[in-house]
PDB file of C-alpha atoms in Angstrom:
ATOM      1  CA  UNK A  44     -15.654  70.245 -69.612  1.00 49.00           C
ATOM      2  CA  UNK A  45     -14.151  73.476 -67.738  1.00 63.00           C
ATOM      3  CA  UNK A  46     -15.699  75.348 -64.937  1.00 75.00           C
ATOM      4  CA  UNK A  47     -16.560  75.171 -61.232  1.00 84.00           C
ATOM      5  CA  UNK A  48     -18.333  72.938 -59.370  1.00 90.00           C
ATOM      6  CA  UNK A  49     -19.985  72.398 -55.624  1.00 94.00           C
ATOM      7  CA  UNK A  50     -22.206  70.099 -53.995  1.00 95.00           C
ATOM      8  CA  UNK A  51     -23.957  70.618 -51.066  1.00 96.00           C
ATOM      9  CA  UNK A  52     -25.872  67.384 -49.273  1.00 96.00           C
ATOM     10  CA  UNK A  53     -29.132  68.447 -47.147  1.00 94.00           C
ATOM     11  CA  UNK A  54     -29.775  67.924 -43.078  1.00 91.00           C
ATOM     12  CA  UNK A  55     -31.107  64.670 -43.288  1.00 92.00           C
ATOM     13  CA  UNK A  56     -29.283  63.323 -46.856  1.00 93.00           C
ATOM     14  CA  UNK A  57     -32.243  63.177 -48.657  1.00 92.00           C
ATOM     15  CA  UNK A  58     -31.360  65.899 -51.156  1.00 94.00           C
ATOM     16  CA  UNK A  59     -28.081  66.353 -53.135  1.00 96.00           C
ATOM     17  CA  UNK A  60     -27.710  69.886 -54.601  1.00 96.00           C
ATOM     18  CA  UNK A  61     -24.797  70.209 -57.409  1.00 95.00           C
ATOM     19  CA  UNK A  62     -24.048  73.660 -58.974  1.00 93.00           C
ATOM     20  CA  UNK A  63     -22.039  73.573 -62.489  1.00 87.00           C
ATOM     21  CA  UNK A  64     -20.464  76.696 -63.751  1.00 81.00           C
ATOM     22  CA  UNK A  65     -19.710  75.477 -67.505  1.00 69.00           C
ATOM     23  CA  UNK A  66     -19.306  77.164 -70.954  1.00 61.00           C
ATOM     24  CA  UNK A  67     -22.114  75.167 -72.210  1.00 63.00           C
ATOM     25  CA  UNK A  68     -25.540  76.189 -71.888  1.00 66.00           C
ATOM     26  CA  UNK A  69     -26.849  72.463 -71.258  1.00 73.00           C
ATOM     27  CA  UNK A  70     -25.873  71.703 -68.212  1.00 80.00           C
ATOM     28  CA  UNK A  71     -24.687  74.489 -66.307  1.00 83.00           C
ATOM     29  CA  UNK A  72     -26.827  75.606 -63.056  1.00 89.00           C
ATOM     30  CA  UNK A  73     -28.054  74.334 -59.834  1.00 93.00           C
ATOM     31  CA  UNK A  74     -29.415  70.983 -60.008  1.00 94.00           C
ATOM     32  CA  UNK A  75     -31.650  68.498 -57.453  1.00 95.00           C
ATOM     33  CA  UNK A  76     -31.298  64.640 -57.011  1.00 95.00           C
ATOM     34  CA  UNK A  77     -32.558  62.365 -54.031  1.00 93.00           C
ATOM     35  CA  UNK A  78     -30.067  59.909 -55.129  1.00 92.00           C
ATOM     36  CA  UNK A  79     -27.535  60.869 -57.150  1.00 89.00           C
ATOM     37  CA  UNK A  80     -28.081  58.507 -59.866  1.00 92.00           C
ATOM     38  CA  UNK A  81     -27.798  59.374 -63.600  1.00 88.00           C
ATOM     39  CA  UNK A  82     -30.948  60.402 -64.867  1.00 87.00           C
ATOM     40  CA  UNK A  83     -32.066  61.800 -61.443  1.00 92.00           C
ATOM     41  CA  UNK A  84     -31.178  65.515 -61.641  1.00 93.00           C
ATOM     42  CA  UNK A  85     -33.568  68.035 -61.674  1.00 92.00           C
ATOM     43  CA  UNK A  86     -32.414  71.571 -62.993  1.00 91.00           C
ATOM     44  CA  UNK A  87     -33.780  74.409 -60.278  1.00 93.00           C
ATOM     45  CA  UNK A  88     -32.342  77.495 -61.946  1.00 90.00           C
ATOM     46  CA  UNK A  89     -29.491  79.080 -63.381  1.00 84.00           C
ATOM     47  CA  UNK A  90     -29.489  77.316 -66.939  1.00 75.00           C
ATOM     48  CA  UNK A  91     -30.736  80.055 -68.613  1.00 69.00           C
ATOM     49  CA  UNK A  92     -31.461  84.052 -68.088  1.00 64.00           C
ATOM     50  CA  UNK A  93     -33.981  84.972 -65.902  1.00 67.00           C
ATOM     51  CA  UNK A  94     -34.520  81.207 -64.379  1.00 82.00           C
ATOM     52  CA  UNK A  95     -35.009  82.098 -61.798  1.00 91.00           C
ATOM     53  CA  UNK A  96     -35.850  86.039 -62.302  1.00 89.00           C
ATOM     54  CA  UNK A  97     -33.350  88.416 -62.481  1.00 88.00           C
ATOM     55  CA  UNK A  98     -30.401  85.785 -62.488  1.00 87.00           C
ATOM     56  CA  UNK A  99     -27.480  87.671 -64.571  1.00 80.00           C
ATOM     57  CA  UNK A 100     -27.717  86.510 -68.408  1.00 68.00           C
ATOM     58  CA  UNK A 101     -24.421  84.066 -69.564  1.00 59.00           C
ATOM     59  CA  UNK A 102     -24.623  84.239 -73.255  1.00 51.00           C
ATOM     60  CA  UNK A 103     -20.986  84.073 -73.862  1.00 50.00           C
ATOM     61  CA  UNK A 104     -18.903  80.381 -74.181  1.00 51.00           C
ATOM     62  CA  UNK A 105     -15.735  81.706 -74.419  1.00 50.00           C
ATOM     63  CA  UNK A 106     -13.373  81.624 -71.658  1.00 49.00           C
ATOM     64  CA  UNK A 107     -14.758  84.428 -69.113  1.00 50.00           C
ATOM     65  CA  UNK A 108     -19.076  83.677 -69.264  1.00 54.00           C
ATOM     66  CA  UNK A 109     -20.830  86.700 -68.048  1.00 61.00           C
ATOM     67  CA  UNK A 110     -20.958  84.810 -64.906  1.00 70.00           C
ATOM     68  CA  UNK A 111     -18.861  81.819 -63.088  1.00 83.00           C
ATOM     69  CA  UNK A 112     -18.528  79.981 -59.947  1.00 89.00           C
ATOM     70  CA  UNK A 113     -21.199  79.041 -57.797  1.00 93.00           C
ATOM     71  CA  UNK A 114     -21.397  78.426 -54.083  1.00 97.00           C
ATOM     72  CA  UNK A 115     -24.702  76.813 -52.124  1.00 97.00           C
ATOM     73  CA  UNK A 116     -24.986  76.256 -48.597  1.00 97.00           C
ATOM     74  CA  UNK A 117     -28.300  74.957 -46.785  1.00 97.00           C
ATOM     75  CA  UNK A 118     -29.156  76.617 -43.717  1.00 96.00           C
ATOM     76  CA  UNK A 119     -28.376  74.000 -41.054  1.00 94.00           C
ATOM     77  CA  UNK A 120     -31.712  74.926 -39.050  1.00 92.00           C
ATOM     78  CA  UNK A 121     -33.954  74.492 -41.780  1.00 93.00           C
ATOM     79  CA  UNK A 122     -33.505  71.344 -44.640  1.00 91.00           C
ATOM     80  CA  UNK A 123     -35.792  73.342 -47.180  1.00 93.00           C
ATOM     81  CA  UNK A 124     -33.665  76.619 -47.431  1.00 96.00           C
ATOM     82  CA  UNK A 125     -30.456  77.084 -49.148  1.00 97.00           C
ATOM     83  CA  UNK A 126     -28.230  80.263 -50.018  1.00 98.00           C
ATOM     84  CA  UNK A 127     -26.811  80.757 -53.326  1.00 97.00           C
ATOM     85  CA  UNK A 128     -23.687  82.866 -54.134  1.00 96.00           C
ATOM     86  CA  UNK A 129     -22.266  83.321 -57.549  1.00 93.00           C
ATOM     87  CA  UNK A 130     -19.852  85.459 -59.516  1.00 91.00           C
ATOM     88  CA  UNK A 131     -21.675  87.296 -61.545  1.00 89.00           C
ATOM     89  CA  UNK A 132     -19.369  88.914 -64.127  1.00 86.00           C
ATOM     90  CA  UNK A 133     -19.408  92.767 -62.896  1.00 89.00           C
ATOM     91  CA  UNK A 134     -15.807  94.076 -61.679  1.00 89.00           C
ATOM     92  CA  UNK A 135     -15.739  96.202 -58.396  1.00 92.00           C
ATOM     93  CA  UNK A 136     -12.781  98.258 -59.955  1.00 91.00           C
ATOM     94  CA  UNK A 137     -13.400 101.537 -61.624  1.00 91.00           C
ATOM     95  CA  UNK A 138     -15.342 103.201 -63.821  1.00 91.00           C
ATOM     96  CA  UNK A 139     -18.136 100.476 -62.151  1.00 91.00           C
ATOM     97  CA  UNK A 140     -17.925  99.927 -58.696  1.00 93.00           C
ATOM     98  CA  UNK A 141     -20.355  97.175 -58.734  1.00 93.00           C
ATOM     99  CA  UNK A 142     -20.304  93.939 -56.809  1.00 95.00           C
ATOM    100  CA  UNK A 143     -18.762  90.831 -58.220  1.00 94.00           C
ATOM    101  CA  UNK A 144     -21.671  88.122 -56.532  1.00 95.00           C
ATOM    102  CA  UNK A 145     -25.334  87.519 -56.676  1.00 95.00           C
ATOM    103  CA  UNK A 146     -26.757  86.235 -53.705  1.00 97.00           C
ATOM    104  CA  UNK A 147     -30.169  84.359 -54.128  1.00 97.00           C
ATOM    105  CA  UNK A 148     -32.537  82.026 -51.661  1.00 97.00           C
ATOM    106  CA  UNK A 149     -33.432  79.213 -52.554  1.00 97.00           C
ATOM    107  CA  UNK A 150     -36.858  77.748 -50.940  1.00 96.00           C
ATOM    108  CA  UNK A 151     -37.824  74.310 -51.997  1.00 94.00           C
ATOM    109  CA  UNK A 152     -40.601  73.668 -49.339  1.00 93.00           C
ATOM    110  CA  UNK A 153     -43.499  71.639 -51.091  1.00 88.00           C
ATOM    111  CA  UNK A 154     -40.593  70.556 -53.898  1.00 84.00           C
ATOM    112  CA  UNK A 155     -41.158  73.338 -56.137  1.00 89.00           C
ATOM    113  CA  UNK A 156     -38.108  75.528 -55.821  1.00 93.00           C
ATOM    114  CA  UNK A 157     -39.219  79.957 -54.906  1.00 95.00           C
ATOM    115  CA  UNK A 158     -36.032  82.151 -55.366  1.00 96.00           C
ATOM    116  CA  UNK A 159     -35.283  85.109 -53.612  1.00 97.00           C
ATOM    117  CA  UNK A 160     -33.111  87.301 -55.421  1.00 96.00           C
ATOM    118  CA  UNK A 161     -31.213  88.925 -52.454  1.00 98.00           C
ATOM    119  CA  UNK A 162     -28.250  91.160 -55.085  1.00 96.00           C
ATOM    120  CA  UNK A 163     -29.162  94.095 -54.067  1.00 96.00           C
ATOM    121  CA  UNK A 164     -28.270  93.733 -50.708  1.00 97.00           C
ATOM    122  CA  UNK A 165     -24.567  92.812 -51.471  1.00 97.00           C
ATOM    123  CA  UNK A 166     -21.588  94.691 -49.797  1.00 97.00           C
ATOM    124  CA  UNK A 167     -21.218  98.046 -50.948  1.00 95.00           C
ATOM    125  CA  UNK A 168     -20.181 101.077 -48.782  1.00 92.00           C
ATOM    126  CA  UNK A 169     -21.484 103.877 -50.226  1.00 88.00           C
ATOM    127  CA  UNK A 170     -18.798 106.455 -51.472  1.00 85.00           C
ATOM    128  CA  UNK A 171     -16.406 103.456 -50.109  1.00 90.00           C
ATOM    129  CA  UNK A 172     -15.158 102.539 -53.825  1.00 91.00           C
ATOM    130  CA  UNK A 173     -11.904 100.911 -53.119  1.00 92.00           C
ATOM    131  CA  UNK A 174     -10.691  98.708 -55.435  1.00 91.00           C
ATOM    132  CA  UNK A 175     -10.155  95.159 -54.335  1.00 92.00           C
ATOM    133  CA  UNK A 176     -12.271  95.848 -51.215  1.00 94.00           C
ATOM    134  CA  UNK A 177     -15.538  97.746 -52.128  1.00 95.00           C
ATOM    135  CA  UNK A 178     -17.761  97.101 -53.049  1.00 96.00           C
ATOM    136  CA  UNK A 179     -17.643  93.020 -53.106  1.00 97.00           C
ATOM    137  CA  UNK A 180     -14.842  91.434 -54.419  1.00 96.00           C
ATOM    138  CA  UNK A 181     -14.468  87.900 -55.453  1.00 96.00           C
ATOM    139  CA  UNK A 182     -11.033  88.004 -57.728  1.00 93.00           C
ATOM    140  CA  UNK A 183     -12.753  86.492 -60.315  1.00 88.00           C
ATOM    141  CA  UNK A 184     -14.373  83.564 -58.054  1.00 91.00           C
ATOM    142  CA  UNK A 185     -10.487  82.694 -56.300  1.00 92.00           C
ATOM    143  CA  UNK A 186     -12.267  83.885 -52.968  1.00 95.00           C
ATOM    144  CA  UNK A 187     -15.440  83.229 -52.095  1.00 96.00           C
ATOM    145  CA  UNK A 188     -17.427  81.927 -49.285  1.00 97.00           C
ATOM    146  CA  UNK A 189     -21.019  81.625 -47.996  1.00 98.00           C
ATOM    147  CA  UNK A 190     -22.010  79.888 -44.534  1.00 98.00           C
ATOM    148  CA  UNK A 191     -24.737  80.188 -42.618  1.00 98.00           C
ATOM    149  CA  UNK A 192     -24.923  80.496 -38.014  1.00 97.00           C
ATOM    150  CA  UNK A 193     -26.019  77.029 -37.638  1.00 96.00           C
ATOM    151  CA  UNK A 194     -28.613  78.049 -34.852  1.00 96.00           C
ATOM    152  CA  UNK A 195     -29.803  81.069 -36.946  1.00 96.00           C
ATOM    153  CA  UNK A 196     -31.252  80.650 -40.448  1.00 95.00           C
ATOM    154  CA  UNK A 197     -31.130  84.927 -40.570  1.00 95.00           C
ATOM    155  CA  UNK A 198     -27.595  85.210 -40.120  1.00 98.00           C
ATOM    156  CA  UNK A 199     -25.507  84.735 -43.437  1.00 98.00           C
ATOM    157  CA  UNK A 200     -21.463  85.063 -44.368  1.00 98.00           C
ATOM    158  CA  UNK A 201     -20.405  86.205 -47.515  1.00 98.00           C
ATOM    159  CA  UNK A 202     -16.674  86.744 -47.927  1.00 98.00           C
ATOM    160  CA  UNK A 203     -14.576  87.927 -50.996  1.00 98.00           C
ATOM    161  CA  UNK A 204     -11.304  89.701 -50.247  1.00 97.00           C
ATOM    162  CA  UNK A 205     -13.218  90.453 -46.967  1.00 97.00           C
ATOM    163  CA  UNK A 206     -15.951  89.152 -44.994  1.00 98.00           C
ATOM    164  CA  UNK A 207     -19.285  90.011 -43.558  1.00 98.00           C
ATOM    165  CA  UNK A 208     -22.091  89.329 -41.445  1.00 98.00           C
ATOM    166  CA  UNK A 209     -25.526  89.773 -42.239  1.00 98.00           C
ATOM    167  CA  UNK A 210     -28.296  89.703 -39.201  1.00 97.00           C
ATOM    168  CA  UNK A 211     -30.910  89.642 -41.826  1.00 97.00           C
ATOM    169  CA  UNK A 212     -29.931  87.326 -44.478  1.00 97.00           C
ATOM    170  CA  UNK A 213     -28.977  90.219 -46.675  1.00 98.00           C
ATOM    171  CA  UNK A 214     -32.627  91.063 -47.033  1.00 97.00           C
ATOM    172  CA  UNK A 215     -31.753  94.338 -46.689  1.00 96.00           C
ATOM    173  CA  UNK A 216     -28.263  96.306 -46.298  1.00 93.00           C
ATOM    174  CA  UNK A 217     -29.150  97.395 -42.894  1.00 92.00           C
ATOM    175  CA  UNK A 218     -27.890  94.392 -40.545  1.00 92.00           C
ATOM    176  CA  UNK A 219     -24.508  94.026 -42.668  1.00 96.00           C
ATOM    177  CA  UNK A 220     -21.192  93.925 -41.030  1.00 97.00           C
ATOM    178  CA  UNK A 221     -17.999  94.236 -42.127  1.00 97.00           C
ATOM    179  CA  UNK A 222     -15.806  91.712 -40.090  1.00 98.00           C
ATOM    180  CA  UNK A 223     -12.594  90.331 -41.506  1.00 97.00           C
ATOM    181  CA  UNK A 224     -10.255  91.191 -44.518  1.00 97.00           C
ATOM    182  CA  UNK A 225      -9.026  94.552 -44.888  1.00 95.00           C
ATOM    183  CA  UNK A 226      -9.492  97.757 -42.959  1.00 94.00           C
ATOM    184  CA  UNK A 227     -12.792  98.954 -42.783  1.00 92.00           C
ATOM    185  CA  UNK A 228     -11.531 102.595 -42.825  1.00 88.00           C
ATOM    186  CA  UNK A 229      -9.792 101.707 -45.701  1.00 87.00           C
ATOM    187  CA  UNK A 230      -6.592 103.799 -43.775  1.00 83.00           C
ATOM    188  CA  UNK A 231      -5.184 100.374 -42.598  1.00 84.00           C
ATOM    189  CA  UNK A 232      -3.876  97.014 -44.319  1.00 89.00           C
ATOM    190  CA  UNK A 233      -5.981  94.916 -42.842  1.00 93.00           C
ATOM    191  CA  UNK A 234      -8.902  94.231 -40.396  1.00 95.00           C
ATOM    192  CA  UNK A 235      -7.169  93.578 -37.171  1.00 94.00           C
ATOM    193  CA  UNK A 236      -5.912  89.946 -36.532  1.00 95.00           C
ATOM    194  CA  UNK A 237      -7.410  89.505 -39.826  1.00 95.00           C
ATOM    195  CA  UNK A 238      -6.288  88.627 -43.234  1.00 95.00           C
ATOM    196  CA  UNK A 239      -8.092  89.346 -46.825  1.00 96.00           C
ATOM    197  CA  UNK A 240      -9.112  86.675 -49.623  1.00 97.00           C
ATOM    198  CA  UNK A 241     -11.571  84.983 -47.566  1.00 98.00           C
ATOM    199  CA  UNK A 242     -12.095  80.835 -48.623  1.00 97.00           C
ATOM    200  CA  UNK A 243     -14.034  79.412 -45.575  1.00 97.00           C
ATOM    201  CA  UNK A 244     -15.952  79.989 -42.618  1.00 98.00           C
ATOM    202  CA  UNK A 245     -16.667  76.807 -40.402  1.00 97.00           C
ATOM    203  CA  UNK A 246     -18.157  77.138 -36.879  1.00 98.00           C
ATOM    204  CA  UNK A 247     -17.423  74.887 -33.249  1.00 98.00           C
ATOM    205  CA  UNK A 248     -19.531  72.149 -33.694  1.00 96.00           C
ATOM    206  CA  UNK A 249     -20.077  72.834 -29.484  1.00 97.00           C
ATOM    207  CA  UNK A 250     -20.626  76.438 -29.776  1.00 97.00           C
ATOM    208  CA  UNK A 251     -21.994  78.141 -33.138  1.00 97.00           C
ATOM    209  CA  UNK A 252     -20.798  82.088 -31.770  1.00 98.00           C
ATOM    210  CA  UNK A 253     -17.085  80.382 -32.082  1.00 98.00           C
ATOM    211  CA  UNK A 254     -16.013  80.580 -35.477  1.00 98.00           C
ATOM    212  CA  UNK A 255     -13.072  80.059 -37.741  1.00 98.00           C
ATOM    213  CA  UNK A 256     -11.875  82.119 -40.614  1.00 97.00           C
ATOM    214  CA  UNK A 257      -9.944  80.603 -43.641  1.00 97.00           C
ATOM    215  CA  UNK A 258      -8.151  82.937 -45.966  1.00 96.00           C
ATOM    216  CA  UNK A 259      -4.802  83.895 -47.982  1.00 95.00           C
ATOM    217  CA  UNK A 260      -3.247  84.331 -44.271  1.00 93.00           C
ATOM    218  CA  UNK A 261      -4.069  81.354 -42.338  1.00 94.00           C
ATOM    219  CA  UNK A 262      -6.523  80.287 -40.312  1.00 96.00           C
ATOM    220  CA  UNK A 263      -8.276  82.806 -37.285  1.00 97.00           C
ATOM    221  CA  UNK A 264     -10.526  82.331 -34.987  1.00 98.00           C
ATOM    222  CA  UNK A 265     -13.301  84.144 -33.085  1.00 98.00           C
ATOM    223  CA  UNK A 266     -14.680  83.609 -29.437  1.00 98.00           C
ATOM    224  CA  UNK A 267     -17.607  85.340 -30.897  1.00 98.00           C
ATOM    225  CA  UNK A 268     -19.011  85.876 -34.394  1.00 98.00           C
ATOM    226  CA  UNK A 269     -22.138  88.111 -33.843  1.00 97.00           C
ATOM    227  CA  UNK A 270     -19.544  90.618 -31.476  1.00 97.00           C
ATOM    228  CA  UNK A 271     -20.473  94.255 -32.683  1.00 95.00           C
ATOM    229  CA  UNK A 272     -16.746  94.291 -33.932  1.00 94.00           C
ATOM    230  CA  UNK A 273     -15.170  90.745 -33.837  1.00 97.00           C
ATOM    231  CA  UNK A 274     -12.055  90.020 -32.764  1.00 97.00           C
ATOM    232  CA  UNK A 275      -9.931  87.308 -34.101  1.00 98.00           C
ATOM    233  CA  UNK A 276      -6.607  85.649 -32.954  1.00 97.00           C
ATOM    234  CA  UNK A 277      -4.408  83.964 -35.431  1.00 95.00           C
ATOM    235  CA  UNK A 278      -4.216  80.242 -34.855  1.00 94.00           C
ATOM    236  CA  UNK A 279      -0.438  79.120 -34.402  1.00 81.00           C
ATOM    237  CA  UNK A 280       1.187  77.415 -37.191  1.00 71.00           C
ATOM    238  CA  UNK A 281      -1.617  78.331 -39.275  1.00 57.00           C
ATOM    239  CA  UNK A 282      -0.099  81.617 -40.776  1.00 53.00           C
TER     240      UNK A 282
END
């Protein structure tokens, strides 16, 4: 078996949430269990095209599937909502300048699972078309990240080979915000204090504006996440 994996466990531990990016069509997807036990999982989407709706077809088993590795988080204010981030096979790079995630919602309220397809809204400055940085880039799946303010269900991380902020839950392109990686003015190496190739985004347990940034450089932190432009300071002996 070859592919990526993640589990996510709810609020309260009553739900375990695994995601399988595999060559076969059998078991590759999101899946549900209350327990963990073999025999337990239920399959909420992904397996197959358009489960849910406008999830990108994979109808290749070769070595690069039209799309790969999956990330999940649950909202930490609300045990029935989760995000769901995957590479979805497109490169960022010329002639196609598309982003290289999917970004769904997943809703199981009730038990039954309603998806939100939220792709649309993914990074992408428009006439930006800089290749590595824009639109979204995920070097085939090496950096990713999704988190979620854990006092705010509304505002959602993605990061790539840069990260942003959403203040809508990227369900629009509106409230996005381009705060770590490279340059935004694309004139400059990098965001300042920052570095690209973003892997994870964990927040002060004590204080969910203070934030930490884990990429190719090190680890950063910020004093405040939802700033207007954030500013980070490299942690010593982290870079």
């Amino acid at each position: 078996i070859t592919g990526n994996t993640d589990i996510v466990i709810n609020n309260t531990g009553s739900k375990i949430y695994c995601a399988f990016h595999l060559k076969n069509t059998t078991d590759r997807g999101v899946w549900q269990s209350s327990t963990g036990n073999a025999g337990s999982w239920t399959l909420l989407g992904g397996n197959v095209a358009g489960t849910p709706a406008g999830w990108k077809v994979n109808d290749k088993t070769g070595a690069n599937p039209n799309w790969g590795r999956i990330l999940m988080k649950v909202v930490p204010s609300n045990d029935n909502l989760l995000y769901v981030l995957y590479e979805n096979g497109n490169s960022q790079a010329s002639p196609t300048f598309l982003p290289e995630a999917d970004l769904f919602k997943l809703d199981v309220t009730g038990g039954t699972p309603n998806w939100t397809n939220l792709s649309a809204n993914m990074p992408d400055i428009p006439g930006g078309n800089a290749e590595g940085s824009d639109p979204f880039a995920v070097q085939e799946g090496y950096d990713m990240l999704l988190s979620v303010k854990p006092d705010d269900a509304t505002t959602v991380f993605v990061g790539g080979t840069n990260l942003y902020r959403s203040a809508t839950g990227f369900s629009n392109t509106t409230g996005t915000t381009w705060i770590g990686g490279y340059a935004t003015d694309f004139t400059a190496r990098i965001y300042p204090n920052s570095h690209p190739d973003m892997h994870f985004l964990t927040f002060d347990p004590t204080n969910p504006k203070r934030a930490f940034s884990c990429d190719d450089g090190g680890i950063q932190v910020t004093e405040d996440i939802t700033a207007a432009s954030v500013s980070w300071t490299f942690l010593k002996n982290y870079h």
